[in-house]
Tab-separated table of C-alpha atoms and ligand atoms in Angstrom:
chain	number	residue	atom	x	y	z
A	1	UNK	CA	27.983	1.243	-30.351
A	2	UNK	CA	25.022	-0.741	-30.209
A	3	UNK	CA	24.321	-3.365	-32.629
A	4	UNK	CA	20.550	-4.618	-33.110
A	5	UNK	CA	22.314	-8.396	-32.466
A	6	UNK	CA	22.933	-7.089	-29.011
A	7	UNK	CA	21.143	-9.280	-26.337
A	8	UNK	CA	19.062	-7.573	-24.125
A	9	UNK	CA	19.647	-6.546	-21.021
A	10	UNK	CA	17.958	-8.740	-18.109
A	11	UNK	CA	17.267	-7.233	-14.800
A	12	UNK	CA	17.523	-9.897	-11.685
A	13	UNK	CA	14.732	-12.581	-12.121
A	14	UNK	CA	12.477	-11.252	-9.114
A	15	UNK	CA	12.501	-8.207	-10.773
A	16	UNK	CA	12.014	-9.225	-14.121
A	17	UNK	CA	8.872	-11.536	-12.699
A	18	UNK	CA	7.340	-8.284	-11.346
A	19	UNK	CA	4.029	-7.706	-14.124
A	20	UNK	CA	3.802	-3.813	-15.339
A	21	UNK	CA	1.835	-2.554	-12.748
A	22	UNK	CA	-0.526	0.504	-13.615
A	23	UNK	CA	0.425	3.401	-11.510
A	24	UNK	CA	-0.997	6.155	-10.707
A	25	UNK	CA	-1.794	8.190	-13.082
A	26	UNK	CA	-0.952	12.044	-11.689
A	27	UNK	CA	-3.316	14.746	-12.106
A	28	UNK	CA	0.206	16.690	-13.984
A	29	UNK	CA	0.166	13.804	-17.244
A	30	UNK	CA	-4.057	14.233	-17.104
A	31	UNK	CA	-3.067	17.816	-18.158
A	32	UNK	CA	-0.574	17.118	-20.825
A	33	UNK	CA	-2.830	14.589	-21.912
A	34	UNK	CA	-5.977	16.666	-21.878
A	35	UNK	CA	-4.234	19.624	-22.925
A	36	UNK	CA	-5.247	21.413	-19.579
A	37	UNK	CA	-3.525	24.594	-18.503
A	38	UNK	CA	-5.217	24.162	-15.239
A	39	UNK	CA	-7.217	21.808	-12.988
A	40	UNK	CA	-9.898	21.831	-9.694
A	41	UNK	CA	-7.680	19.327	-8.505
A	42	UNK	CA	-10.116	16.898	-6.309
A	43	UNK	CA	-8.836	13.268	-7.034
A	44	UNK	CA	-5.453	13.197	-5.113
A	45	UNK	CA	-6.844	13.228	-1.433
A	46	UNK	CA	-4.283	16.163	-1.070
A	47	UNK	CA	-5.083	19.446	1.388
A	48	UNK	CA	-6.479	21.831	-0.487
A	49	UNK	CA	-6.178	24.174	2.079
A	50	UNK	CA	-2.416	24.014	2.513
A	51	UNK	CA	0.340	23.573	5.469
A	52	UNK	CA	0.044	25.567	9.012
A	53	UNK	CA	1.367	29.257	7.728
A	54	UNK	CA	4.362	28.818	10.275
A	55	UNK	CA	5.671	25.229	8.411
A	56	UNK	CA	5.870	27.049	5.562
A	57	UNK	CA	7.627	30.143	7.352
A	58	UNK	CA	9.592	27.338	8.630
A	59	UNK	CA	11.076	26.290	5.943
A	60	UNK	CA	11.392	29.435	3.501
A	61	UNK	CA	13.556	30.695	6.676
A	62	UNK	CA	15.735	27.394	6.232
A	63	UNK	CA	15.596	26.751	2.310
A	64	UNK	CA	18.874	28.607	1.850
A	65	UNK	CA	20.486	25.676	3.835
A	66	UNK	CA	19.289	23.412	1.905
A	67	UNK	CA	22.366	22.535	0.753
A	68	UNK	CA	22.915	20.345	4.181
A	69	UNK	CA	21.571	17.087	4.690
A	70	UNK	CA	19.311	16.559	7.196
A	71	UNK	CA	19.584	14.785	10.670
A	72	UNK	CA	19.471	11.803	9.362
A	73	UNK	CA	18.321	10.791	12.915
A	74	UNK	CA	15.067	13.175	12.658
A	75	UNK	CA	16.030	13.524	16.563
A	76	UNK	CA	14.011	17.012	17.363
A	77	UNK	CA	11.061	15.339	15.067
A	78	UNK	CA	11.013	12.226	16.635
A	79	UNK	CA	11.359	13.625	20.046
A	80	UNK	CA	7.689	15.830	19.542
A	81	UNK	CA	6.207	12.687	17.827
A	82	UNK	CA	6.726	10.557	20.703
A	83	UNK	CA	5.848	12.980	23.096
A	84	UNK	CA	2.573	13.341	21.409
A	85	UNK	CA	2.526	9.528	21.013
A	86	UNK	CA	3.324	8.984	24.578
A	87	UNK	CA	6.303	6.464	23.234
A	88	UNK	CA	9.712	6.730	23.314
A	89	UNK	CA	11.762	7.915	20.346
A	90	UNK	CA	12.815	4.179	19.938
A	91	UNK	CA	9.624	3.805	18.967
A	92	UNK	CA	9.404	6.219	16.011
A	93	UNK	CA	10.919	5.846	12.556
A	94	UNK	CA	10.274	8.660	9.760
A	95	UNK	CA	10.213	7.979	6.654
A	96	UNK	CA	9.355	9.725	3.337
A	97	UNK	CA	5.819	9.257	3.472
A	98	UNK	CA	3.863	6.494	4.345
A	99	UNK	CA	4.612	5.012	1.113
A	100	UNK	CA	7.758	4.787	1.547
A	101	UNK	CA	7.364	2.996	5.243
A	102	UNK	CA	5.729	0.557	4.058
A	103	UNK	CA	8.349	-0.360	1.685
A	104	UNK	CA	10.578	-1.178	4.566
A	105	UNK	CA	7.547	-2.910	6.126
A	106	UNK	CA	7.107	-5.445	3.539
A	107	UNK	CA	11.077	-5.653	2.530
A	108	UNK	CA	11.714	-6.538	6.186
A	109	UNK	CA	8.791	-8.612	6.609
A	110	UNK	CA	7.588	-10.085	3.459
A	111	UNK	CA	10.387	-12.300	1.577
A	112	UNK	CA	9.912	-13.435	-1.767
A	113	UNK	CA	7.254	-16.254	-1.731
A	114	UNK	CA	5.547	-15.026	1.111
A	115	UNK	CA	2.200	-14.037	1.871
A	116	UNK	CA	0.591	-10.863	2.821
A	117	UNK	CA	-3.013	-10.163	2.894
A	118	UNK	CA	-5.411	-7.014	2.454
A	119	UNK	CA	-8.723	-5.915	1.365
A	120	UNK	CA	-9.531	-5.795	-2.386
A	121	UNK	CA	-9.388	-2.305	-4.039
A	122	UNK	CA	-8.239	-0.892	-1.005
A	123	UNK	CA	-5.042	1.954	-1.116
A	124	UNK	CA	-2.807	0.291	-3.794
A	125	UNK	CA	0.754	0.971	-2.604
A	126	UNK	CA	1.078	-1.799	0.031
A	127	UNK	CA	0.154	-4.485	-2.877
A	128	UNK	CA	2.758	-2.780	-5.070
A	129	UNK	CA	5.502	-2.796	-2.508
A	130	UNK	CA	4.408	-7.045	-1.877
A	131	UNK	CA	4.705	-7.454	-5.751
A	132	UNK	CA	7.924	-5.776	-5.759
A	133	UNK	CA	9.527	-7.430	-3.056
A	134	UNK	CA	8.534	-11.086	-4.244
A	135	UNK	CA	5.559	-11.679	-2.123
A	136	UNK	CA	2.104	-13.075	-2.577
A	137	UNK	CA	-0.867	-11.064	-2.086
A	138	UNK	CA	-4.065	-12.568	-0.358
A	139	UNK	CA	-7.492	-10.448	-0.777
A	140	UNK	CA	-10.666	-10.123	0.816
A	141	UNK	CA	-13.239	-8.563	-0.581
A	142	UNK	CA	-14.686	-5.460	1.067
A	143	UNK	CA	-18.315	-5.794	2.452
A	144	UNK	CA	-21.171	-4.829	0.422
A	145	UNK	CA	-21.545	-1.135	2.063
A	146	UNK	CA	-18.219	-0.339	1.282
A	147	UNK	CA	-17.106	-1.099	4.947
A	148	UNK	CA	-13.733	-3.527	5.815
A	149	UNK	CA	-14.725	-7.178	6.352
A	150	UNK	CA	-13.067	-7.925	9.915
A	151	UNK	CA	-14.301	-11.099	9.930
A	152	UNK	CA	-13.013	-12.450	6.523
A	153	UNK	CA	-9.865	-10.391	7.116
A	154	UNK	CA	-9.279	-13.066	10.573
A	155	UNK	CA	-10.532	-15.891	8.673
A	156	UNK	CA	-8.358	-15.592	6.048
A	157	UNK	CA	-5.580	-14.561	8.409
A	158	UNK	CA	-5.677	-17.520	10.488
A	159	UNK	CA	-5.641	-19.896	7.501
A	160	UNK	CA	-2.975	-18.466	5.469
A	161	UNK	CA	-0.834	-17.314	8.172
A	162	UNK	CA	0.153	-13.840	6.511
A	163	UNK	CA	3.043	-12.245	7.130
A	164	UNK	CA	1.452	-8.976	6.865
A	165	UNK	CA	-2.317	-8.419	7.265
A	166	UNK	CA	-2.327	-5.004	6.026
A	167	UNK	CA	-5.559	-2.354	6.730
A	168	UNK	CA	-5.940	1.230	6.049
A	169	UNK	CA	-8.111	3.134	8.889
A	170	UNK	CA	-9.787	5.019	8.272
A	171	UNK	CA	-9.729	3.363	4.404
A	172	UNK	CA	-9.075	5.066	1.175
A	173	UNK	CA	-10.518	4.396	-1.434
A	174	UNK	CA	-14.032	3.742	0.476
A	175	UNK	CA	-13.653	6.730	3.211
A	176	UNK	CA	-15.434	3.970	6.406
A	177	UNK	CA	-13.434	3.314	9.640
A	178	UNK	CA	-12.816	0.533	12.026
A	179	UNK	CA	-13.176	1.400	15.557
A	180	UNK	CA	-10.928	0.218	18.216
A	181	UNK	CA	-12.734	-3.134	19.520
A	182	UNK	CA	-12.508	-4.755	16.179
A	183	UNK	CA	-8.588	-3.313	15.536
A	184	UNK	CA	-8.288	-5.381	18.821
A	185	UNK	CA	-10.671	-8.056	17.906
A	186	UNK	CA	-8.439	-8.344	14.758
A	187	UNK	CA	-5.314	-8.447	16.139
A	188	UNK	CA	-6.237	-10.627	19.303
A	189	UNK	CA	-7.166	-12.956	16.542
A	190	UNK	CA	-4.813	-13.235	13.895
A	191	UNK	CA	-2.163	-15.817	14.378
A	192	UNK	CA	1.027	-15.369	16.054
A	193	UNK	CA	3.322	-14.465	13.388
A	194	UNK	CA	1.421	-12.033	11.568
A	195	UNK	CA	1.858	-8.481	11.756
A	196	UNK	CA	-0.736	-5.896	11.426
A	197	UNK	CA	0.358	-3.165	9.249
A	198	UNK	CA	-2.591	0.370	10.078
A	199	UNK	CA	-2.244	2.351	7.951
A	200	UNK	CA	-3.704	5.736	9.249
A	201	UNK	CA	-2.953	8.299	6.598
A	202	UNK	CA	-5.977	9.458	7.705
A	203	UNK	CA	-6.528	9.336	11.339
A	204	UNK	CA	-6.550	13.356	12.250
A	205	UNK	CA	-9.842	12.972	10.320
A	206	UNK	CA	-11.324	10.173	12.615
A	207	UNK	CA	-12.922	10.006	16.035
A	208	UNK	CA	-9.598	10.096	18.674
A	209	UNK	CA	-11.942	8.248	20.718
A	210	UNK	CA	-11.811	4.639	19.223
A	211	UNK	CA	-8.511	4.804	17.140
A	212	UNK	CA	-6.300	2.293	18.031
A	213	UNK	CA	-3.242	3.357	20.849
A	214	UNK	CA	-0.227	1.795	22.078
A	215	UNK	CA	2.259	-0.218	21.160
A	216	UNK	CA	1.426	-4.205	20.584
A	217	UNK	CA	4.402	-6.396	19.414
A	218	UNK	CA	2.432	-7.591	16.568
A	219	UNK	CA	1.337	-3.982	15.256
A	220	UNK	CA	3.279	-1.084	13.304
A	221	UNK	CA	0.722	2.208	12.688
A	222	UNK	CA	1.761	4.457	10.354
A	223	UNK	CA	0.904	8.229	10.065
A	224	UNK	CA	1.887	11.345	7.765
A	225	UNK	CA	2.211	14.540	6.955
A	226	UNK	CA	0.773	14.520	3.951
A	227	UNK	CA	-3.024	14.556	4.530
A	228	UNK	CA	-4.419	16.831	7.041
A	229	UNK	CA	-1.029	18.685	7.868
A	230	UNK	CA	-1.123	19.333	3.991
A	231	UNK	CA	2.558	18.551	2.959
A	232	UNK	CA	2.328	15.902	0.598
A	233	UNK	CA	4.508	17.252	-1.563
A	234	UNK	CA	7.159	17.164	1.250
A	235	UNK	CA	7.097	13.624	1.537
A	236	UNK	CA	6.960	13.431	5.052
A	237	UNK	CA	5.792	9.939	7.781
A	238	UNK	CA	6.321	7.816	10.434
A	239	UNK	CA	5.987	4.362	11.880
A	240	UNK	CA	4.849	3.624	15.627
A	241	UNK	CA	6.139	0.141	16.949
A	242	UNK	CA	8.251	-1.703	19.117
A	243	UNK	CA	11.839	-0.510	19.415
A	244	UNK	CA	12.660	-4.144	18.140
A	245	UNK	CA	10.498	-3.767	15.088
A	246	UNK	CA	11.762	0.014	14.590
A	247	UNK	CA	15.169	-0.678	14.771
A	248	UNK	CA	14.805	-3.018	12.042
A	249	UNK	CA	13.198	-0.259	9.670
A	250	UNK	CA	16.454	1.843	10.931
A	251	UNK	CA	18.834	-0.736	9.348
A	252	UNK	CA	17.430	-1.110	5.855
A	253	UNK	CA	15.817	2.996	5.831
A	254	UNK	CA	18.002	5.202	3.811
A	255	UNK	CA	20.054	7.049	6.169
A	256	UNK	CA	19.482	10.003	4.065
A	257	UNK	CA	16.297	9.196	2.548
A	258	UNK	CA	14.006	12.242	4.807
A	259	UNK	CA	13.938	15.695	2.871
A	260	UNK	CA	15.686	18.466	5.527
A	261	UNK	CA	13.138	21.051	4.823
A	262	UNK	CA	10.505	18.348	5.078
A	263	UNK	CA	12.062	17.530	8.797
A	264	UNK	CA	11.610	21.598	9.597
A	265	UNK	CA	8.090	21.986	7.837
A	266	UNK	CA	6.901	18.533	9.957
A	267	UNK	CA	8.118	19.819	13.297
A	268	UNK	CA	6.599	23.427	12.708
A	269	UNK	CA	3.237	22.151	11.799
A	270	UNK	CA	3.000	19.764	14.494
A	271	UNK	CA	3.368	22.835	16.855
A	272	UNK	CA	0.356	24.546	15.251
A	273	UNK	CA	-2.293	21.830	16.536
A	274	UNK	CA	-4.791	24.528	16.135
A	275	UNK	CA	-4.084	25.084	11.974
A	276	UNK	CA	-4.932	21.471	11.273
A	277	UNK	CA	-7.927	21.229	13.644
A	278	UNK	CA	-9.265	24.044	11.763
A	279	UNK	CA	-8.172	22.048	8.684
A	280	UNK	CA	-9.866	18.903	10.211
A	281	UNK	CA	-13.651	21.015	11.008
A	282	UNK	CA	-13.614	22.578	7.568
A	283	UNK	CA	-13.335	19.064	6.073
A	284	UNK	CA	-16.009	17.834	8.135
A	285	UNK	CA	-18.205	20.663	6.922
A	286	UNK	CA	-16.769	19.908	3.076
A	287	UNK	CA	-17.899	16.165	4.012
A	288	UNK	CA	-21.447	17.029	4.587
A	289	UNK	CA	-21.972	19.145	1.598
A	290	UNK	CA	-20.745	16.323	-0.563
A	291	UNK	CA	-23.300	14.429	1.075
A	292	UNK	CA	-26.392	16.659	0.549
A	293	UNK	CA	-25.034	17.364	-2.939
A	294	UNK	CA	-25.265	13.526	-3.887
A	295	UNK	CA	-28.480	13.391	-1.997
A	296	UNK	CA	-30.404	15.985	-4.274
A	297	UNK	CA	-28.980	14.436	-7.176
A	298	UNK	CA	-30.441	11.223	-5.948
A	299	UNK	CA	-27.394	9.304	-5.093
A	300	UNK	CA	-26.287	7.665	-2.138
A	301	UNK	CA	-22.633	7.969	-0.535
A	302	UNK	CA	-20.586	6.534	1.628
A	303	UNK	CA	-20.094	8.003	5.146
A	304	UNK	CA	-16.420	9.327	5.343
A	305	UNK	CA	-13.894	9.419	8.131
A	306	UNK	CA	-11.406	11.293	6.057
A	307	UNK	CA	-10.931	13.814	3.519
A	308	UNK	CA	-13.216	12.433	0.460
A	309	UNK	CA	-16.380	11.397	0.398
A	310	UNK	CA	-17.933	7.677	-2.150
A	311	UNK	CA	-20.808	8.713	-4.489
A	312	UNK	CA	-22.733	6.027	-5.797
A	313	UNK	CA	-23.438	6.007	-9.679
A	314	UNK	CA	-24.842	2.439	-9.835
A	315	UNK	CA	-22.151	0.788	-11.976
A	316	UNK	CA	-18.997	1.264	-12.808
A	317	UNK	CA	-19.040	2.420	-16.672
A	318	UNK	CA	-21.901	5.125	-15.208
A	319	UNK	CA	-18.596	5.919	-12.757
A	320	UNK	CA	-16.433	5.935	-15.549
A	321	UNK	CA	-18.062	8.281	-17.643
A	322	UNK	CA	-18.511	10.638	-14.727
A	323	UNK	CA	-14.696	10.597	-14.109
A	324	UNK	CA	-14.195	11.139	-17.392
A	325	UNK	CA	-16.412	13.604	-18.200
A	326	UNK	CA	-15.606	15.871	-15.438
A	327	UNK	CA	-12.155	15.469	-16.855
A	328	UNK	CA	-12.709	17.159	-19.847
A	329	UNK	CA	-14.330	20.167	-18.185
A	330	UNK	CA	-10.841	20.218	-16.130
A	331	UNK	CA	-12.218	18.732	-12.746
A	332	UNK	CA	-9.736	15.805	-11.545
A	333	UNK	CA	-11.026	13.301	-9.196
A	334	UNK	CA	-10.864	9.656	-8.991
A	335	UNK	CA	-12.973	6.822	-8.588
A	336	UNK	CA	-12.325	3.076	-6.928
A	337	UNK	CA	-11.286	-0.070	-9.377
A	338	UNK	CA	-13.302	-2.839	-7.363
A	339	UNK	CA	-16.620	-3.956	-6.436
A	340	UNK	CA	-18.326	-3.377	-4.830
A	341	UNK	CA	-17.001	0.162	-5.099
A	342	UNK	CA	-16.286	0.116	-8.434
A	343	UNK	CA	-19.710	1.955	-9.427
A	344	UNK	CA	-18.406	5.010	-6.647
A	345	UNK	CA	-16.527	8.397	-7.514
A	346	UNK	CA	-14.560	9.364	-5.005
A	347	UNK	CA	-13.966	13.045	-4.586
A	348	UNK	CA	-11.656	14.995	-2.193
A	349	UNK	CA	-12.949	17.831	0.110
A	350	UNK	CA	-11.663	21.137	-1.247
A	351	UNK	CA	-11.825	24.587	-0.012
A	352	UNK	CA	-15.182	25.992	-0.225
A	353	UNK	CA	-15.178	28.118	-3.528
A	354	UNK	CA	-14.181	24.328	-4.947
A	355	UNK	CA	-16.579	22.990	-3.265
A	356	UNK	CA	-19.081	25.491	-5.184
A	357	UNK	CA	-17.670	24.799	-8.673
A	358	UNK	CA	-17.441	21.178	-8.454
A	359	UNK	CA	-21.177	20.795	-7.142
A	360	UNK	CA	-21.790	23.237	-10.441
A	361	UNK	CA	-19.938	20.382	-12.565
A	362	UNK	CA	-21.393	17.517	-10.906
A	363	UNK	CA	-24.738	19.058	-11.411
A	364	UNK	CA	-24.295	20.012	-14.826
A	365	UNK	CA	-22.760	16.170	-15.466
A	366	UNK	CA	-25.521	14.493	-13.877
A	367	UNK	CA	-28.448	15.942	-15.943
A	368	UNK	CA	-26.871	15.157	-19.289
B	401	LIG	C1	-2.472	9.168	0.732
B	401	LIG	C2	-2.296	7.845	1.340
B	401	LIG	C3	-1.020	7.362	1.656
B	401	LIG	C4	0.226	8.070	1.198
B	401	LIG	O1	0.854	8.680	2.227
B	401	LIG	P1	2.258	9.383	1.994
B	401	LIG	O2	2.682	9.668	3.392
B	401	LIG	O3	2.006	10.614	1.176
B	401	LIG	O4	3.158	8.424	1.307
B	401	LIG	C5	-0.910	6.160	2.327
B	401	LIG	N1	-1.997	5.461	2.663
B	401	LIG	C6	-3.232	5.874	2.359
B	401	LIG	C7	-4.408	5.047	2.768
B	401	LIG	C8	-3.421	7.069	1.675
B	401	LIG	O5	-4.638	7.448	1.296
């Protein structure tokens, strides 16, 4: 029985040095909270528009062996990501989502008093993995159009010697892109030891043309499912990168860890190119709306390589208050928690009827 003398229980003292981080707060405890019984769901960056139709035929066909695990290898996956790649399977590790990649990035790479180093306010879960793992976390701060400051990003590199320099292209929360010269500019800068970490959740949305390609000993890209193939909820990923640096994400991955129906629904959809191009134009239609919409209301945004789009409120509380009051008429999005993008909402491109009602809200918002 417990006794209120009992001492209380300790976890190990690099966990217990980790501060309460504030996590995400998902759109499902906005409802309880709000009392919602239903939401125009806008804030997660999720596809509104759904897998390919044959990933999901995919997998209803295979949910009643669900009771297997899955290959724990992802071999048939792997094989039509590097083919698509133009790598070699050694070259491929999946993973539950980018997320969860870049846990093993920073557990294999990051020890506990070591530094990483990112842009300020950009996609939180790469600081939250360095917190949890013991590291240090460098910033810079983004530039004041909302686009990633190379520059600072090498200076900083090259006098702090990061383990990880860590950048999301195209970026969330701000929606701009780096094009391939300055990827290379970046990483033909940084010092020796330091390992760029791309993050491209979002890269089906950007120009082919200038992404960054290849495989560079000092550079892991990571890619998923969950954007513009639409299966977030699968929790679906993978890392490109050197065999050496992929076989080290094999040892410490859970063998496991990869939901089977995921590993069906993955394949499937990669074999309907034409689905998530169709996905990819509608968003780039969806982009430009946003656009025009914050243009009559007199606001400037942020041009977008992805699947949101930054509108500028002039400060953050004005943000705040437009988050929040879209909230309460049941519209979820989300805005950024840093200058200089602090004053921005951010709002996901939904399927056109959304796209209708939330320029009704934003409208109606605005002019009170
Ligand atoms: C959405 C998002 C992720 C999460 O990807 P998962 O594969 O769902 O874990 C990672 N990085 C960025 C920049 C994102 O916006």
């Amino acid at each position: 029985m417990k006794t209120a003398r009992e001492p209380e229980l300790r976890a190990a003292p690099h966990i217990e040095a980790i501060p309460p981080t504030i996590p995400f707060i998902g759109p499902e405890e906005l409802m309880r909270e709000g009392g919602h019984g239903s939401l125009l769901r806008l804030g997660a960056n999720e596809s509104n528009f759904g897998p390919s139709p044959s990933a999901v035929a995919a997998m209803a066909a295979e949910l009643p062996r669900v009771c297997r695990y899955g290959d724990p290898e992802s071999y048939d996956l792997r094989e039509a990501l590097a083919a698509r790649a133009g790598c070699e399977i050694e070259n491929i590790c999946v993973g539950a989502g980018i997320d969860d990649l870049m846990g093993l990035a920073v557990r294999a790479f990051v020890g506990p008093g070591t530094l990483a180093l990112a842009t300020r306010g950009t996609y939180p879960t790469f600081a939250y993995h360095v917190t949890g793992y013991g590291g240090g976390l460098s910033t810079v701060d983004y530039r004041a159009n909302g686009s990633i400051a190379v520059e600072a990003l090498i200076e900083r590199a090259c006098a702090l010697h990061p383990a990880i320099v860590y950048l999301a292209n195209p970026d969330n929360p701000s929606g701009t892109f780096v094009s391939r010269p300055h990827v290379e500019a970046l990483l033909e800068a940084m010092p020796s030891q330091s390992l760029l970490l791309l993050d491209e959740a979002y890269a089906e949305f950007a120009p082919q043309d200038v992404l960054p390609a290849g495989i560079d000993p000092r550079l892991v890209r990571m890619r998923t499912f969950s954007k513009a193939y639409g299966m977030a909820g699968a929790r679906i990923g993978y890392a490109i990168s050197t065999r050496r640096t992929i076989e080290t994400f094999q040892k410490i991955r859970l063998q496991y860890g990869v939901n089977r129906n995921a590993q069906i629904g993955a394949l499937a959809a990669l074999q309907d190119d034409g689905y998530m191009q169709g996905v990819v134009a509608e968003v780039a239609r969806g982009r430009d709306e946003y656009v025009r919409l914050a243009d009559s209301l007199g606001h400037k945004s942020i041009a977008s390589h992805t699947n949101f789009v930054c509108i500028d409120f002039g400060s953050a509380a004005r943000a705040e208050g437009v988050v929040r009051t879209l909230m309460q008429r049941g519209v979820f999005i989300r805005k950024p928690g840093m200058p200089p993008l602090d004053g921005y909402i951010r709002v996901t491109v939904g399927t056109p009827p959304e796209r209708v009602a939330f320029a009704t809200h934003l409208r109606a918002v605005s002019a009170a």
